[in-house]
Each structure stands twice: as structure tokens, then as C-alpha cells.
Amino acid sequence: MANNDVYNLIFNLINDSYDDKGHLKEINHEFLQNDFVVLPSFLKQGAFNILDKEISKLKGISKERKFVMPGYKTPRFLSTLGGTAILENSRLLNILYSHHDLVSLLSEIVGEQLYLCKHENEFMVFNYLNAKKSTHGWHLDDPTYAIIICFESPESEEDGRVELIKKWTDYCGVNGRLPEDDVVDLVEQARRENLVTTLPVLRSNDAYVLRTDRTLHRVTEIRTEGATRAILNLAYENTKNPHYGQTATLLYG
């Protein structure tokens, strides 16, 4: 690894547009209203290019998953790599996860102090959808927040779109359901009520911040031959003493 790569990553990480306090205030307001916000052209190009090389290495060692997640009863057809394996293969991604500028910016966006995720795999995960019918079905995450950085993203509106349902936990309470039960029929009800939000088409180097513990979310199927989606998900907590279930272990262990 070249010393210049480390230097550029540490000192030239986030696009200058996110230094503007007025802009950050708007982003914070949007996030607090919606529990998500999209961050276009998130990283400086030099830092993105360095990290993109690291992500390319992960593709070759990621593990194919094909199963239906218990509880949610939704599919996981994709290739993944959890935090432990990522750290074994990339010093730079370790630097990224705990980078002061990144964590500080994310804290300003969500409006509260953040803590590092303690789950050995879920704190940082790589997800790769690289075949027709690949999908990451509906789910919540155990950590409170995540920032997802896109390294490859389909250009078509038919492939690999992020869908979400805000305040899913509240919606389940109103309907007498548990948030992690079989969600399929309740999702269809929410869709009929126009409660499903689709994020705009994301490009390489776009990112989005999501309140992942109460916003049900998924990535729709890849339908076009050759289309791919490669993302790095960095998870953070709003408490020092989080609780973790088994879904991340099943997907990334």
C-alpha cells in the first residue's frame, strides 16, 4: 500500500460541499424529517478512487448468499462480506470506518452523538449484487444508523433500487404486528397506502444516511443482464450498550 494512499484518505476524504454549515443544516433538517437523506458525490474523487480499488478486492472474496431470512421471510440473494473479513483484507477500510471527519459529519447529520458499532461483523459490511434476480429483501438493521456508500450502481430505474418505509416500527404497532415478523403482506398494505418511498437512482460515489433500526428497507431485484450494485455499509449506534440479534450473523458470519 502506497503511503500516498493513506495520506490522501486521511486528509482528503469528504467532498468540500459538505463543509458548508448552511448546507449541513439543510441536510440535518431533511434527515430528521424523513429518517434518510441522499448525499451526492460524497467523497473527494481521489479518496473514492483509492477506496474503489479496495472494494474491487472484496468482490473476489465475498461469499454468495441465497436464502430467505427467518422472521422477515424475505430473500437474500447476493454476495456479502462482514466486518471481520473486511478488516483482515483492508487497512484502508479500517481507517475509513473510524475516520474522525466521517463520524463527525454523520453525527451532525443525524443530530446526536454517535458510538461505534460493537458487532464484529455488522459494523462494516460489503454487499454485492452481481447477477439477475440478486436482491437484498426487506429488513431492519440492529444498529441505529448507517451510511451507505455506492461504488457501483445500476443506471436503469428497473434495477437495484432502494425502497423504504419510514417509521416502520410505529406502523407495525398501529397494525398490531411485530416489526420483524413476516412482513410481506404488511408491506403490500403500506404500498397501497403510498407509504413506500423509492430513493432516486444512485451513482458511483453517491451515499445515503439511513435510520436503519426503524426504517424498513430493501434493494429491489437486478433485472438487467450485466447490471451490478456494490456498496459499503458503515453502521453506528446512539447508545454505548446496544443489543444485537442474529440476522447479521446469518448474512455475514
PDB file of C-alpha atoms in Angstrom:
ATOM      1  CA  MET A   1       0.000   0.000   0.000  1.00  0.00           C
ATOM      2  CA  ALA A   2       1.481   3.351  -1.011  1.00  0.00           C
ATOM      3  CA  ASN A   3       1.958   5.940   1.739  1.00  0.00           C
ATOM      4  CA  ASN A   4       0.277   8.486  -0.544  1.00  0.00           C
ATOM      5  CA  ASP A   5      -2.893   6.407  -0.472  1.00  0.00           C
ATOM      6  CA  VAL A   6      -3.035   6.551   3.311  1.00  0.00           C
ATOM      7  CA  TYR A   7      -2.264  10.278   3.326  1.00  0.00           C
ATOM      8  CA  ASN A   8      -4.915  11.099   0.738  1.00  0.00           C
ATOM      9  CA  LEU A   9      -7.536   9.033   2.535  1.00  0.00           C
ATOM     10  CA  ILE A  10      -6.857  10.585   5.933  1.00  0.00           C
ATOM     11  CA  PHE A  11      -6.603  14.205   4.871  1.00  0.00           C
ATOM     12  CA  ASN A  12      -8.695  14.426   1.715  1.00  0.00           C
ATOM     13  CA  LEU A  13     -11.787  12.363   2.372  1.00  0.00           C
ATOM     14  CA  ILE A  14     -15.140  14.163   2.122  1.00  0.00           C
ATOM     15  CA  ASN A  15     -16.276  16.440  -0.685  1.00  0.00           C
ATOM     16  CA  ASP A  16     -15.864  20.129   0.184  1.00  0.00           C
ATOM     17  CA  SER A  17     -19.572  20.827  -0.349  1.00  0.00           C
ATOM     18  CA  TYR A  18     -20.281  19.103   2.984  1.00  0.00           C
ATOM     19  CA  ASP A  19     -18.130  21.654   4.851  1.00  0.00           C
ATOM     20  CA  ASP A  20     -20.771  24.338   4.354  1.00  0.00           C
ATOM     21  CA  LYS A  21     -22.664  24.802   7.626  1.00  0.00           C
ATOM     22  CA  GLY A  22     -25.778  26.076   5.875  1.00  0.00           C
ATOM     23  CA  HIS A  23     -25.827  23.029   3.634  1.00  0.00           C
ATOM     24  CA  LEU A  24     -25.311  20.741   6.630  1.00  0.00           C
ATOM     25  CA  LYS A  25     -28.230  22.354   8.439  1.00  0.00           C
ATOM     26  CA  GLU A  26     -30.466  21.612   5.443  1.00  0.00           C
ATOM     27  CA  ILE A  27     -29.228  18.016   5.342  1.00  0.00           C
ATOM     28  CA  ASN A  28     -29.865  17.606   9.075  1.00  0.00           C
ATOM     29  CA  HIS A  29     -33.396  19.001   8.698  1.00  0.00           C
ATOM     30  CA  GLU A  30     -34.156  16.633   5.820  1.00  0.00           C
ATOM     31  CA  PHE A  31     -32.839  13.657   7.751  1.00  0.00           C
ATOM     32  CA  LEU A  32     -34.829  14.472  10.886  1.00  0.00           C
ATOM     33  CA  GLN A  33     -37.979  14.812   8.753  1.00  0.00           C
ATOM     34  CA  ASN A  34     -37.531  11.587   6.796  1.00  0.00           C
ATOM     35  CA  ASP A  35     -35.056   9.300   8.636  1.00  0.00           C
ATOM     36  CA  PHE A  36     -32.938   9.264   5.462  1.00  0.00           C
ATOM     37  CA  VAL A  37     -31.006  11.637   3.237  1.00  0.00           C
ATOM     38  CA  VAL A  38     -29.046  11.204  -0.007  1.00  0.00           C
ATOM     39  CA  LEU A  39     -25.514  12.662  -0.234  1.00  0.00           C
ATOM     40  CA  PRO A  40     -24.471  13.065  -3.893  1.00  0.00           C
ATOM     41  CA  SER A  41     -20.767  12.920  -4.806  1.00  0.00           C
ATOM     42  CA  PHE A  42     -19.910  12.210  -1.189  1.00  0.00           C
ATOM     43  CA  LEU A  43     -16.168  11.570  -1.274  1.00  0.00           C
ATOM     44  CA  LYS A  44     -13.407  13.533  -2.909  1.00  0.00           C
ATOM     45  CA  GLN A  45     -12.549  11.833  -6.179  1.00  0.00           C
ATOM     46  CA  GLY A  46      -9.038  10.868  -5.111  1.00  0.00           C
ATOM     47  CA  ALA A  47     -10.283   9.197  -1.928  1.00  0.00           C
ATOM     48  CA  PHE A  48     -13.079   7.467  -3.819  1.00  0.00           C
ATOM     49  CA  ASN A  49     -10.629   6.062  -6.379  1.00  0.00           C
ATOM     50  CA  ILE A  50      -8.428   4.667  -3.597  1.00  0.00           C
ATOM     51  CA  LEU A  51     -11.360   3.050  -1.816  1.00  0.00           C
ATOM     52  CA  ASP A  52     -12.769   1.735  -5.083  1.00  0.00           C
ATOM     53  CA  LYS A  53      -9.604  -0.339  -5.507  1.00  0.00           C
ATOM     54  CA  GLU A  54     -10.144  -1.792  -2.031  1.00  0.00           C
ATOM     55  CA  ILE A  55     -13.769  -2.614  -2.857  1.00  0.00           C
ATOM     56  CA  SER A  56     -12.660  -4.377  -6.043  1.00  0.00           C
ATOM     57  CA  LYS A  57     -10.514  -6.693  -3.911  1.00  0.00           C
ATOM     58  CA  LEU A  58     -13.503  -7.583  -1.745  1.00  0.00           C
ATOM     59  CA  LYS A  59     -15.532  -8.792  -4.705  1.00  0.00           C
ATOM     60  CA  GLY A  60     -13.204 -11.727  -5.174  1.00  0.00           C
ATOM     61  CA  ILE A  61     -13.508 -12.948  -1.588  1.00  0.00           C
ATOM     62  CA  SER A  62     -17.165 -12.155  -0.920  1.00  0.00           C
ATOM     63  CA  LYS A  63     -19.471 -15.081  -0.185  1.00  0.00           C
ATOM     64  CA  GLU A  64     -22.590 -15.863  -2.185  1.00  0.00           C
ATOM     65  CA  ARG A  65     -25.776 -15.989  -0.121  1.00  0.00           C
ATOM     66  CA  LYS A  66     -29.078 -17.491  -1.252  1.00  0.00           C
ATOM     67  CA  PHE A  67     -31.679 -17.907   1.461  1.00  0.00           C
ATOM     68  CA  VAL A  68     -34.864 -16.483   2.932  1.00  0.00           C
ATOM     69  CA  MET A  69     -34.229 -14.585   6.175  1.00  0.00           C
ATOM     70  CA  PRO A  70     -36.136 -16.090   9.112  1.00  0.00           C
ATOM     71  CA  GLY A  71     -38.650 -13.759  10.720  1.00  0.00           C
ATOM     72  CA  TYR A  72     -38.947 -11.294   7.860  1.00  0.00           C
ATOM     73  CA  LYS A  73     -39.478 -14.102   5.326  1.00  0.00           C
ATOM     74  CA  THR A  74     -37.700 -12.035   2.647  1.00  0.00           C
ATOM     75  CA  PRO A  75     -34.931 -13.138   0.254  1.00  0.00           C
ATOM     76  CA  ARG A  76     -31.174 -12.616   0.460  1.00  0.00           C
ATOM     77  CA  PHE A  77     -29.698 -13.345  -2.981  1.00  0.00           C
ATOM     78  CA  LEU A  78     -26.359 -11.501  -3.076  1.00  0.00           C
ATOM     79  CA  SER A  79     -22.680 -11.768  -2.191  1.00  0.00           C
ATOM     80  CA  THR A  80     -21.505 -10.344   1.122  1.00  0.00           C
ATOM     81  CA  LEU A  81     -18.537  -9.815   3.386  1.00  0.00           C
ATOM     82  CA  GLY A  82     -18.734  -8.876   7.067  1.00  0.00           C
ATOM     83  CA  GLY A  83     -16.577  -6.547   9.102  1.00  0.00           C
ATOM     84  CA  THR A  84     -14.147  -9.127  10.453  1.00  0.00           C
ATOM     85  CA  ALA A  85     -13.200 -10.347   6.979  1.00  0.00           C
ATOM     86  CA  ILE A  86     -13.035  -6.786   5.619  1.00  0.00           C
ATOM     87  CA  LEU A  87     -10.537  -5.757   8.284  1.00  0.00           C
ATOM     88  CA  GLU A  88      -8.403  -8.802   7.524  1.00  0.00           C
ATOM     89  CA  ASN A  89      -8.129  -7.655   3.921  1.00  0.00           C
ATOM     90  CA  SER A  90      -8.101  -3.856   4.015  1.00  0.00           C
ATOM     91  CA  ARG A  91      -6.293  -1.493   6.355  1.00  0.00           C
ATOM     92  CA  LEU A  92      -7.722   1.476   4.462  1.00  0.00           C
ATOM     93  CA  LEU A  93     -11.319   0.479   5.117  1.00  0.00           C
ATOM     94  CA  ASN A  94     -10.479   0.210   8.806  1.00  0.00           C
ATOM     95  CA  ILE A  95      -9.219   3.801   8.636  1.00  0.00           C
ATOM     96  CA  LEU A  96     -12.409   4.844   6.871  1.00  0.00           C
ATOM     97  CA  TYR A  97     -14.789   3.363   9.455  1.00  0.00           C
ATOM     98  CA  SER A  98     -13.373   5.298  12.403  1.00  0.00           C
ATOM     99  CA  HIS A  99     -12.324   8.386  10.432  1.00  0.00           C
ATOM    100  CA  HIS A 100     -12.925  11.491  12.566  1.00  0.00           C
ATOM    101  CA  ASP A 101     -14.273  13.586   9.686  1.00  0.00           C
ATOM    102  CA  LEU A 102     -16.737  10.880   8.655  1.00  0.00           C
ATOM    103  CA  VAL A 103     -18.067  10.163  12.144  1.00  0.00           C
ATOM    104  CA  SER A 104     -18.242  13.880  12.971  1.00  0.00           C
ATOM    105  CA  LEU A 105     -20.174  14.673   9.786  1.00  0.00           C
ATOM    106  CA  LEU A 106     -22.572  11.791  10.340  1.00  0.00           C
ATOM    107  CA  SER A 107     -23.194  12.976  13.893  1.00  0.00           C
ATOM    108  CA  GLU A 108     -24.121  16.430  12.573  1.00  0.00           C
ATOM    109  CA  ILE A 109     -26.459  14.897  10.010  1.00  0.00           C
ATOM    110  CA  VAL A 110     -28.370  12.723  12.492  1.00  0.00           C
ATOM    111  CA  GLY A 111     -28.264  15.321  15.264  1.00  0.00           C
ATOM    112  CA  GLU A 112     -26.799  13.299  18.107  1.00  0.00           C
ATOM    113  CA  GLN A 113     -23.602  11.751  19.424  1.00  0.00           C
ATOM    114  CA  LEU A 114     -22.573   8.511  17.767  1.00  0.00           C
ATOM    115  CA  TYR A 115     -20.800   5.424  19.057  1.00  0.00           C
ATOM    116  CA  LEU A 116     -19.006   2.750  17.092  1.00  0.00           C
ATOM    117  CA  CYS A 117     -20.983  -0.420  16.427  1.00  0.00           C
ATOM    118  CA  LYS A 118     -19.792  -3.320  18.600  1.00  0.00           C
ATOM    119  CA  HIS A 119     -20.974  -6.178  16.387  1.00  0.00           C
ATOM    120  CA  GLU A 120     -17.923  -7.931  14.939  1.00  0.00           C
ATOM    121  CA  ASN A 121     -19.475  -8.207  11.504  1.00  0.00           C
ATOM    122  CA  GLU A 122     -22.247  -5.637  11.225  1.00  0.00           C
ATOM    123  CA  PHE A 123     -20.170  -2.528  11.946  1.00  0.00           C
ATOM    124  CA  MET A 124     -18.982  -2.570   8.336  1.00  0.00           C
ATOM    125  CA  VAL A 125     -20.347  -4.778   5.566  1.00  0.00           C
ATOM    126  CA  PHE A 126     -19.865  -5.162   1.835  1.00  0.00           C
ATOM    127  CA  ASN A 127     -22.899  -6.101  -0.288  1.00  0.00           C
ATOM    128  CA  TYR A 128     -22.562  -7.063  -3.942  1.00  0.00           C
ATOM    129  CA  LEU A 129     -25.498  -7.701  -6.268  1.00  0.00           C
ATOM    130  CA  ASN A 130     -23.959  -9.040  -9.446  1.00  0.00           C
ATOM    131  CA  ALA A 131     -26.485 -11.304 -11.160  1.00  0.00           C
ATOM    132  CA  LYS A 132     -30.056 -11.201 -12.412  1.00  0.00           C
ATOM    133  CA  LYS A 133     -32.566 -11.626  -9.568  1.00  0.00           C
ATOM    134  CA  SER A 134     -30.000 -10.564  -6.953  1.00  0.00           C
ATOM    135  CA  THR A 135     -31.791  -8.721  -4.164  1.00  0.00           C
ATOM    136  CA  HIS A 136     -31.490  -7.744  -0.523  1.00  0.00           C
ATOM    137  CA  GLY A 137     -35.001  -8.208   0.831  1.00  0.00           C
ATOM    138  CA  TRP A 138     -36.957  -6.142   3.337  1.00  0.00           C
ATOM    139  CA  HIS A 139     -35.375  -5.789   6.773  1.00  0.00           C
ATOM    140  CA  LEU A 140     -34.397  -3.591   9.677  1.00  0.00           C
ATOM    141  CA  ASP A 141     -30.826  -3.398  10.986  1.00  0.00           C
ATOM    142  CA  ASP A 142     -29.842  -3.711  14.622  1.00  0.00           C
ATOM    143  CA  PRO A 143     -27.552  -0.632  14.666  1.00  0.00           C
ATOM    144  CA  THR A 144     -29.285   2.738  14.835  1.00  0.00           C
ATOM    145  CA  TYR A 145     -27.711   4.458  11.839  1.00  0.00           C
ATOM    146  CA  ALA A 146     -25.859   3.596   8.665  1.00  0.00           C
ATOM    147  CA  ILE A 147     -24.119   5.470   5.915  1.00  0.00           C
ATOM    148  CA  ILE A 148     -24.078   3.518   2.670  1.00  0.00           C
ATOM    149  CA  ILE A 149     -21.511   4.443   0.027  1.00  0.00           C
ATOM    150  CA  CYS A 150     -22.175   3.303  -3.548  1.00  0.00           C
ATOM    151  CA  PHE A 151     -19.233   2.072  -5.578  1.00  0.00           C
ATOM    152  CA  GLU A 152     -21.250   0.507  -8.382  1.00  0.00           C
ATOM    153  CA  SER A 153     -24.908   1.222  -9.033  1.00  0.00           C
ATOM    154  CA  PRO A 154     -27.235   0.280 -11.898  1.00  0.00           C
ATOM    155  CA  GLU A 155     -28.187   3.190 -14.121  1.00  0.00           C
ATOM    156  CA  SER A 156     -31.577   1.756 -15.015  1.00  0.00           C
ATOM    157  CA  GLU A 157     -34.633   2.640 -12.949  1.00  0.00           C
ATOM    158  CA  GLU A 158     -35.573  -1.041 -13.159  1.00  0.00           C
ATOM    159  CA  ASP A 159     -32.564  -2.408 -11.275  1.00  0.00           C
ATOM    160  CA  GLY A 160     -31.402  -2.425  -7.687  1.00  0.00           C
ATOM    161  CA  ARG A 161     -33.458   0.470  -6.349  1.00  0.00           C
ATOM    162  CA  VAL A 162     -33.578   1.264  -2.644  1.00  0.00           C
ATOM    163  CA  GLU A 163     -37.119   1.175  -1.259  1.00  0.00           C
ATOM    164  CA  LEU A 164     -38.029   2.071   2.303  1.00  0.00           C
ATOM    165  CA  ILE A 165     -40.941   2.540   4.650  1.00  0.00           C
ATOM    166  CA  LYS A 166     -40.411   5.281   7.214  1.00  0.00           C
ATOM    167  CA  LYS A 167     -41.279   4.707  10.872  1.00  0.00           C
ATOM    168  CA  TRP A 168     -41.969   1.046  10.207  1.00  0.00           C
ATOM    169  CA  THR A 169     -41.920   0.208  13.911  1.00  0.00           C
ATOM    170  CA  ASP A 170     -44.744   2.697  14.539  1.00  0.00           C
ATOM    171  CA  TYR A 171     -46.691   1.391  11.554  1.00  0.00           C
ATOM    172  CA  CYS A 172     -46.435  -2.161  12.884  1.00  0.00           C
ATOM    173  CA  GLY A 173     -47.676  -1.019  16.298  1.00  0.00           C
ATOM    174  CA  VAL A 174     -50.753   0.609  14.791  1.00  0.00           C
ATOM    175  CA  ASN A 175     -51.467  -2.597  12.872  1.00  0.00           C
ATOM    176  CA  GLY A 176     -50.856  -4.928  15.808  1.00  0.00           C
ATOM    177  CA  ARG A 177     -47.766  -6.501  14.285  1.00  0.00           C
ATOM    178  CA  LEU A 178     -44.174  -7.086  15.348  1.00  0.00           C
ATOM    179  CA  PRO A 179     -41.591  -5.255  13.173  1.00  0.00           C
ATOM    180  CA  GLU A 180     -39.519  -8.382  12.475  1.00  0.00           C
ATOM    181  CA  ASP A 181     -42.377 -10.788  11.726  1.00  0.00           C
ATOM    182  CA  ASP A 182     -43.281 -11.945   8.223  1.00  0.00           C
ATOM    183  CA  VAL A 183     -43.535  -8.508   6.582  1.00  0.00           C
ATOM    184  CA  VAL A 184     -44.732  -9.312   3.074  1.00  0.00           C
ATOM    185  CA  ASP A 185     -48.457  -8.678   3.439  1.00  0.00           C
ATOM    186  CA  LEU A 186     -47.991  -5.574   5.586  1.00  0.00           C
ATOM    187  CA  VAL A 187     -45.533  -4.135   3.064  1.00  0.00           C
ATOM    188  CA  GLU A 188     -48.147  -4.553   0.339  1.00  0.00           C
ATOM    189  CA  GLN A 189     -50.683  -2.790   2.534  1.00  0.00           C
ATOM    190  CA  ALA A 190     -48.202   0.060   3.048  1.00  0.00           C
ATOM    191  CA  ARG A 191     -47.630   0.219  -0.714  1.00  0.00           C
ATOM    192  CA  ARG A 192     -51.354   0.587  -1.324  1.00  0.00           C
ATOM    193  CA  GLU A 193     -51.344   3.434   1.190  1.00  0.00           C
ATOM    194  CA  ASN A 194     -48.473   5.125  -0.710  1.00  0.00           C
ATOM    195  CA  LEU A 195     -46.079   4.716   2.211  1.00  0.00           C
ATOM    196  CA  VAL A 196     -43.233   3.129   0.219  1.00  0.00           C
ATOM    197  CA  THR A 197     -40.503   5.593  -0.763  1.00  0.00           C
ATOM    198  CA  THR A 198     -38.049   4.855  -3.578  1.00  0.00           C
ATOM    199  CA  LEU A 199     -34.702   6.604  -3.472  1.00  0.00           C
ATOM    200  CA  PRO A 200     -33.502   8.313  -6.659  1.00  0.00           C
ATOM    201  CA  VAL A 201     -31.161   6.407  -8.953  1.00  0.00           C
ATOM    202  CA  LEU A 202     -27.795   6.429  -7.200  1.00  0.00           C
ATOM    203  CA  ARG A 203     -24.468   6.853  -8.980  1.00  0.00           C
ATOM    204  CA  SER A 204     -20.965   5.766  -8.057  1.00  0.00           C
ATOM    205  CA  ASN A 205     -19.712   7.901  -5.142  1.00  0.00           C
ATOM    206  CA  ASP A 206     -23.230   8.807  -4.006  1.00  0.00           C
ATOM    207  CA  ALA A 207     -24.078   7.907  -0.417  1.00  0.00           C
ATOM    208  CA  TYR A 208     -27.129   7.913   1.787  1.00  0.00           C
ATOM    209  CA  VAL A 209     -27.689   8.019   5.532  1.00  0.00           C
ATOM    210  CA  LEU A 210     -30.484   5.901   6.972  1.00  0.00           C
ATOM    211  CA  ARG A 211     -32.105   5.389  10.361  1.00  0.00           C
ATOM    212  CA  THR A 212     -31.827   1.647   9.923  1.00  0.00           C
ATOM    213  CA  ASP A 213     -33.359   0.361  13.155  1.00  0.00           C
ATOM    214  CA  ARG A 214     -36.854   1.720  12.468  1.00  0.00           C
ATOM    215  CA  THR A 215     -36.960   2.221   8.679  1.00  0.00           C
ATOM    216  CA  LEU A 216     -37.822  -0.964   6.802  1.00  0.00           C
ATOM    217  CA  HIS A 217     -35.701  -1.085   3.654  1.00  0.00           C
ATOM    218  CA  ARG A 218     -34.702  -3.288   0.774  1.00  0.00           C
ATOM    219  CA  VAL A 219     -32.882  -3.317  -2.579  1.00  0.00           C
ATOM    220  CA  THR A 220     -35.089  -4.427  -5.462  1.00  0.00           C
ATOM    221  CA  GLU A 221     -34.049  -7.158  -7.879  1.00  0.00           C
ATOM    222  CA  ILE A 222     -31.377  -6.765 -10.522  1.00  0.00           C
ATOM    223  CA  ARG A 223     -33.289  -7.352 -13.741  1.00  0.00           C
ATOM    224  CA  THR A 224     -30.803  -6.343 -16.444  1.00  0.00           C
ATOM    225  CA  GLU A 225     -28.007  -8.681 -17.504  1.00  0.00           C
ATOM    226  CA  GLY A 226     -24.670  -7.192 -16.506  1.00  0.00           C
ATOM    227  CA  ALA A 227     -26.049  -4.626 -14.049  1.00  0.00           C
ATOM    228  CA  THR A 228     -24.298  -4.609 -10.665  1.00  0.00           C
ATOM    229  CA  ARG A 229     -24.587  -2.892  -7.306  1.00  0.00           C
ATOM    230  CA  ALA A 230     -21.626  -2.724  -4.910  1.00  0.00           C
ATOM    231  CA  ILE A 231     -21.930  -0.825  -1.634  1.00  0.00           C
ATOM    232  CA  LEU A 232     -20.109  -0.413   1.642  1.00  0.00           C
ATOM    233  CA  ASN A 233     -22.362  -0.014   4.679  1.00  0.00           C
ATOM    234  CA  LEU A 234     -20.890   1.604   7.806  1.00  0.00           C
ATOM    235  CA  ALA A 235     -23.051   1.259  10.939  1.00  0.00           C
ATOM    236  CA  TYR A 236     -23.082   3.369  14.108  1.00  0.00           C
ATOM    237  CA  GLU A 237     -25.013   3.482  17.375  1.00  0.00           C
ATOM    238  CA  ASN A 238     -26.685   6.129  19.501  1.00  0.00           C
ATOM    239  CA  THR A 239     -26.027   4.162  22.695  1.00  0.00           C
ATOM    240  CA  LYS A 240     -22.970   2.654  24.378  1.00  0.00           C
ATOM    241  CA  ASN A 241     -24.831  -0.575  25.139  1.00  0.00           C
ATOM    242  CA  PRO A 242     -26.596  -1.825  22.004  1.00  0.00           C
ATOM    243  CA  HIS A 243     -28.358  -5.150  21.560  1.00  0.00           C
ATOM    244  CA  TYR A 244     -27.814  -7.370  18.509  1.00  0.00           C
ATOM    245  CA  GLY A 245     -29.936 -10.162  17.078  1.00  0.00           C
ATOM    246  CA  GLN A 246     -28.931 -12.991  14.749  1.00  0.00           C
ATOM    247  CA  THR A 247     -29.716 -11.628  11.273  1.00  0.00           C
ATOM    248  CA  ALA A 248     -26.249 -10.159  10.693  1.00  0.00           C
ATOM    249  CA  THR A 249     -24.626 -13.395  11.821  1.00  0.00           C
ATOM    250  CA  LEU A 250     -26.704 -15.321   9.275  1.00  0.00           C
ATOM    251  CA  LEU A 251     -25.823 -12.927   6.456  1.00  0.00           C
ATOM    252  CA  TYR A 252     -22.205 -12.052   7.226  1.00  0.00           C
ATOM    253  CA  GLY A 253     -20.878 -14.701   9.603  1.00  0.00           C
TER     254      GLY A 253
END
